[in-house]
Each structure stands twice: as C-alpha cells, then as structure tokens.
CSV table of C-alpha atoms and ligand atoms in Angstrom, one decimal:
chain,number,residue,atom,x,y,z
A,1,UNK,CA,0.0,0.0,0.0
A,2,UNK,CA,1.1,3.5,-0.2
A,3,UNK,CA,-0.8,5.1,2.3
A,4,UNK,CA,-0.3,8.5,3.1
A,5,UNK,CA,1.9,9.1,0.3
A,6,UNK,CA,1.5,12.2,-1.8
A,7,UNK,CA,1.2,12.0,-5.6
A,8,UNK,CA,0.9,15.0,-8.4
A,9,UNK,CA,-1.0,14.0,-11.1
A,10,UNK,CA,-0.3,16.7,-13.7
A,11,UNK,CA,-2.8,16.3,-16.6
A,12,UNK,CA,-4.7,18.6,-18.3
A,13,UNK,CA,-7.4,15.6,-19.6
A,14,UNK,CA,-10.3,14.9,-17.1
A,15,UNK,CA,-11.3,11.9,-18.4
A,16,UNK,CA,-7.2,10.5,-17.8
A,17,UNK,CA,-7.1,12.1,-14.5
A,18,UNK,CA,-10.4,10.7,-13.0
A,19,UNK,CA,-9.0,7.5,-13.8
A,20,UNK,CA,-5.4,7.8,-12.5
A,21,UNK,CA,-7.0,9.5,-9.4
A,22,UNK,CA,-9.1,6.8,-8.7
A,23,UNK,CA,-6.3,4.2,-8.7
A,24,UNK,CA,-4.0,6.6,-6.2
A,25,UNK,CA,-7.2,7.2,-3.9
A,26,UNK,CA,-7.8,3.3,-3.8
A,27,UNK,CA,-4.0,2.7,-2.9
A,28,UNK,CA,-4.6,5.3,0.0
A,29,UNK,CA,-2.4,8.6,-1.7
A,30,UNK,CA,-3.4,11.9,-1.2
A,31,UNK,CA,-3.4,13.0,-4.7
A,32,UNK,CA,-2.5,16.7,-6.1
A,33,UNK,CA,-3.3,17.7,-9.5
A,34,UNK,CA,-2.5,20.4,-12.4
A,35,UNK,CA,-3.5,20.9,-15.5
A,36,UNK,CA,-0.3,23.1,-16.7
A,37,UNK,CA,3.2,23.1,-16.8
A,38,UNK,CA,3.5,26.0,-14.8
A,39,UNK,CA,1.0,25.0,-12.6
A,40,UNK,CA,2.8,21.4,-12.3
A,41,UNK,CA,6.3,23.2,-11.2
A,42,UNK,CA,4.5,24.7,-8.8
A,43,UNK,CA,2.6,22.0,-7.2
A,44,UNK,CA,5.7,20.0,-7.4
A,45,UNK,CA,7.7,22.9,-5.6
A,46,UNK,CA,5.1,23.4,-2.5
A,47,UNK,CA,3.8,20.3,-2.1
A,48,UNK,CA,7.1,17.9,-2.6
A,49,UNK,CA,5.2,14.9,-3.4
A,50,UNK,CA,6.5,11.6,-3.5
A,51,UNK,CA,5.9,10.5,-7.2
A,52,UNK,CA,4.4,12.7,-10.0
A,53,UNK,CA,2.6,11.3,-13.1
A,54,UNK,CA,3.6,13.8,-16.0
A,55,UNK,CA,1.4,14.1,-19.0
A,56,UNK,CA,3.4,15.0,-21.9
A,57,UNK,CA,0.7,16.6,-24.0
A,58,UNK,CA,0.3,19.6,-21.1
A,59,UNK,CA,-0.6,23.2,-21.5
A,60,UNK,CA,3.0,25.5,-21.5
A,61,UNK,CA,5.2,24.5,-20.8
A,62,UNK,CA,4.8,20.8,-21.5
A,63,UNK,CA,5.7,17.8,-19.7
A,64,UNK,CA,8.9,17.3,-20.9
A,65,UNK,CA,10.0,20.6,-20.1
A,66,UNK,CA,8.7,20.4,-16.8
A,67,UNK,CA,10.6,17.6,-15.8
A,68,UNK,CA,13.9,19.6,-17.2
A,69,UNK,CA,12.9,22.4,-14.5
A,70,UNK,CA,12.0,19.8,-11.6
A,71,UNK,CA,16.1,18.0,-12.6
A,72,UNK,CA,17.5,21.1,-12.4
A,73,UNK,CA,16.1,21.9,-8.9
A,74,UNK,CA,17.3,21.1,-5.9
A,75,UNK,CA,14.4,20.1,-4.0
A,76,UNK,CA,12.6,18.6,-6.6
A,77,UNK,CA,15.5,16.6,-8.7
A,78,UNK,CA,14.9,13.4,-6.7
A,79,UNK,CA,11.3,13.1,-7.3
A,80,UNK,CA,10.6,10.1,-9.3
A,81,UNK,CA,8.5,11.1,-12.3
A,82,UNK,CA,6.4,8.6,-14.7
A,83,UNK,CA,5.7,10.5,-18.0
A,84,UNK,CA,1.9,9.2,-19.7
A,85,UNK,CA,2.7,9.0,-23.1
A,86,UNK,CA,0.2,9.6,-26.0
A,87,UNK,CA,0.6,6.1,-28.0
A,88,UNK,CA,0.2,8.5,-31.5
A,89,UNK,CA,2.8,11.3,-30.7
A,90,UNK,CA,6.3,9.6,-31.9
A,91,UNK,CA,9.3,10.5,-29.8
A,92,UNK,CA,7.3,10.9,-26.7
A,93,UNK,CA,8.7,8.2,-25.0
A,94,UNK,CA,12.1,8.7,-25.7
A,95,UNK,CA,12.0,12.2,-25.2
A,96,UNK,CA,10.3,11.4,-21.7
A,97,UNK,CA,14.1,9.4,-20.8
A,98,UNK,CA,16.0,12.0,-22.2
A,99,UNK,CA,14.1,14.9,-20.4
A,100,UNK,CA,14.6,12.9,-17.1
A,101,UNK,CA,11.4,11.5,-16.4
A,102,UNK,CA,12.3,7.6,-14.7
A,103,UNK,CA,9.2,5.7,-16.6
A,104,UNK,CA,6.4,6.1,-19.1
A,105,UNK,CA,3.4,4.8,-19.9
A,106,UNK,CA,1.5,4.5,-22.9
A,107,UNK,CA,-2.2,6.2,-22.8
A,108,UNK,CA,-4.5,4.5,-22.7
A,109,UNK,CA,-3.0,3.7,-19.3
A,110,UNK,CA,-4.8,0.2,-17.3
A,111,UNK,CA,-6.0,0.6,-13.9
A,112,UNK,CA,-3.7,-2.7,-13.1
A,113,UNK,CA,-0.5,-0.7,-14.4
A,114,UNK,CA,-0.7,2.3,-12.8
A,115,UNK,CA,-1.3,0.3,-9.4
A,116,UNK,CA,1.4,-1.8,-10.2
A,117,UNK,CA,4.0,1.4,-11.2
A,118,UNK,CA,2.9,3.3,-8.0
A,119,UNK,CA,3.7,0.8,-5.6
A,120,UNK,CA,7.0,0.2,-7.4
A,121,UNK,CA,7.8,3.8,-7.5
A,122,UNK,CA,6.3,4.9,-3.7
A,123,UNK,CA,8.1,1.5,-2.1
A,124,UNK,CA,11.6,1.7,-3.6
A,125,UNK,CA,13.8,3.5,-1.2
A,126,UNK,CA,14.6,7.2,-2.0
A,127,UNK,CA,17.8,7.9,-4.1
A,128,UNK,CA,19.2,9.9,-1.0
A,129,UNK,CA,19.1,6.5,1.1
A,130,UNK,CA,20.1,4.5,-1.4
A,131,UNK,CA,24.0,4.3,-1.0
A,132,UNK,CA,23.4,3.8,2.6
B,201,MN,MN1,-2.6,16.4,-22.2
C-alpha cells in the first residue's frame, strides 16, 4: 500500500485524471493535481510529493520541459516522475528518458499498471538513502 503518500497528477485531460485519481485514492495517496506546466512546477515545488505522473501533452510549458525544471532543482531533482505518453505522438517516450522522467506509460493507461507502477515507485527507497 502507499498510504499516506503524496502524488501529483499533472494532466490537463479529465477523463485520464479521473481515472489515475481513482487508482492513487484506492491505494490510500493523497493526490495533487495540475493541469499546466506552470502550474505542475509549482505543485511540485510546495507540495514535494512523493511521485508525480507527467502528462506530456500539457498546457505550456509541456511535460517534458517540466521535468527539465523539476532536474535542475534542488528540491525537486529526486522526485521520481512517470511520463503518460500519448501512443500517436512519436518521440514521446524517448523524449520522456532524455528529459529525465524515470518511466512512461503509454495512454491508454490500465487501472492494473498504474497500481502496479505506483507501488514500485512509492516502495523503492529514496535515491538519498540508497547508497546507505
Ligand atoms: Mn494532455
């Protein structure tokens, strides 16, 4: 379980949020959402979650570059991020790795994978305490 855990959700699609909300809810996250790039930076600045899922496809500045802004931050580098992916926009994916994200999934996205990538992501230890 991941109770207590804080996830951002940045997605600017209701329909894909509803659906990734419900999974975090049902694993026992408190979930944080935004539906812009800006707004995503700054979520992820105040609120420090513990994962974010990073839509790609996301009002300015998009995904990709949001992730460049959360590496390049001190208190928000070690976040892990999961990029969703639209299956039709080529490069995505790889441009999700190169940007920094640590996963991606492909939209449509299955209830049973984003359980399955949340616990992996919320139960691994942090990158801080991993050399210890
Ligand atoms: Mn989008």
């Amino acid at each position: 379980m991941a109770t207590g855990r804080r996830v951002l959700v940045a997605e600017d699609n209701d329909a894909n949020y509803v659906l990734v909300q419900a999974v975090l809810r049902k694993l026992g996250c408190e979930v944080l959402r935004a539906t812009t790039g800006e707004e995503a930076i700054a979520a992820a600045t105040s609120g420090l979650p513990d994962l974010v899922y990073m839509d790609i496809q996301l009002p300015p500045p998009n995904g990709l570059e949001v992730t460049r802004r959360l590496r390049s931050n001190q208190t928000t580098r070690d976040i892990p991020i999961v990029a969703l992916t639209a299956q039709a926009m080529v490069g995505d994916q790889e441009g999700a790795l190169a940007a920094g994200c640590d996963a991606y999934l492909t939209k449509p996205v299955s209830m049973q994978l984003l359980e399955e990538t949340t616990e992996r992501f919320l139960n691994k230890p942090g990158r801080e305490n991993s050399g210890s």
